Amino acid sequence: MNRPDAKTVMMFALSADAFVEDERLSAESGMNGHFAKPVDFAALQRSIGKFLRQRRG
């Protein structure tokens, strides 16, 4: 979106596909991460933590 606050929203892709190409497309579309089912909730938590630490500077 073309709004200043749009880059502050965390977005993670959740997909049944776990191919490298799917992860690349998620990153190109602006997702902060890509997770394939079944979800590794520990990895999801680490990714959210990483994003929040980067945002805080």
Tab-separated table of C-alpha atoms in Angstrom:
chain	number	residue	atom	x	y	z
A	1	MET	CA	0.000	0.000	0.000
A	2	ASN	CA	1.092	3.521	-0.591
A	3	ARG	CA	0.656	4.636	3.037
A	4	PRO	CA	3.338	5.504	5.596
A	5	ASP	CA	1.995	3.022	8.143
A	6	ALA	CA	1.786	0.125	5.691
A	7	LYS	CA	5.384	-0.896	6.337
A	8	THR	CA	4.759	-1.222	10.084
A	9	VAL	CA	2.303	-4.113	9.744
A	10	MET	CA	3.824	-7.574	10.161
A	11	MET	CA	2.800	-10.026	7.455
A	12	PHE	CA	3.769	-13.664	7.349
A	13	ALA	CA	2.803	-16.074	4.600
A	14	LEU	CA	1.323	-19.413	5.620
A	15	SER	CA	1.240	-21.978	2.865
A	16	ALA	CA	1.048	-25.674	2.209
A	17	ASP	CA	3.962	-25.149	-0.196
A	18	ALA	CA	7.495	-25.253	1.184
A	19	PHE	CA	9.479	-24.681	-1.984
A	20	VAL	CA	12.279	-22.107	-2.161
A	21	GLU	CA	10.396	-20.380	-4.981
A	22	ASP	CA	7.369	-19.894	-2.721
A	23	GLU	CA	9.551	-18.321	-0.034
A	24	ARG	CA	11.150	-16.025	-2.623
A	25	LEU	CA	7.749	-14.915	-3.928
A	26	SER	CA	6.559	-14.210	-0.391
A	27	ALA	CA	9.620	-12.030	0.258
A	28	GLU	CA	9.172	-10.204	-3.055
A	29	SER	CA	5.551	-9.446	-2.212
A	30	GLY	CA	6.595	-7.810	1.050
A	31	MET	CA	6.011	-10.601	3.552
A	32	ASN	CA	8.188	-10.606	6.660
A	33	GLY	CA	8.420	-14.391	6.579
A	34	HIS	CA	7.093	-17.564	5.000
A	35	PHE	CA	5.942	-20.612	6.918
A	36	ALA	CA	4.816	-23.926	5.496
A	37	LYS	CA	2.344	-26.229	7.161
A	38	PRO	CA	2.638	-27.746	9.664
A	39	VAL	CA	3.679	-24.513	11.322
A	40	ASP	CA	6.747	-24.515	13.547
A	41	PHE	CA	5.440	-22.123	16.181
A	42	ALA	CA	8.884	-21.702	17.766
A	43	ALA	CA	10.257	-20.539	14.394
A	44	LEU	CA	7.269	-18.228	13.947
A	45	GLN	CA	7.907	-16.727	17.375
A	46	ARG	CA	11.606	-16.183	16.548
A	47	SER	CA	10.683	-14.454	13.270
A	48	ILE	CA	8.227	-12.137	14.989
A	49	GLY	CA	10.853	-11.331	17.637
A	50	LYS	CA	13.463	-10.611	14.962
A	51	PHE	CA	11.084	-8.298	13.117
A	52	LEU	CA	10.197	-6.407	16.306
A	53	ARG	CA	13.876	-5.986	17.282
A	54	GLN	CA	14.705	-4.621	13.806
A	55	ARG	CA	11.781	-2.227	13.962
A	56	ARG	CA	12.873	-0.868	17.357
A	57	GLY	CA	16.314	-0.182	15.904
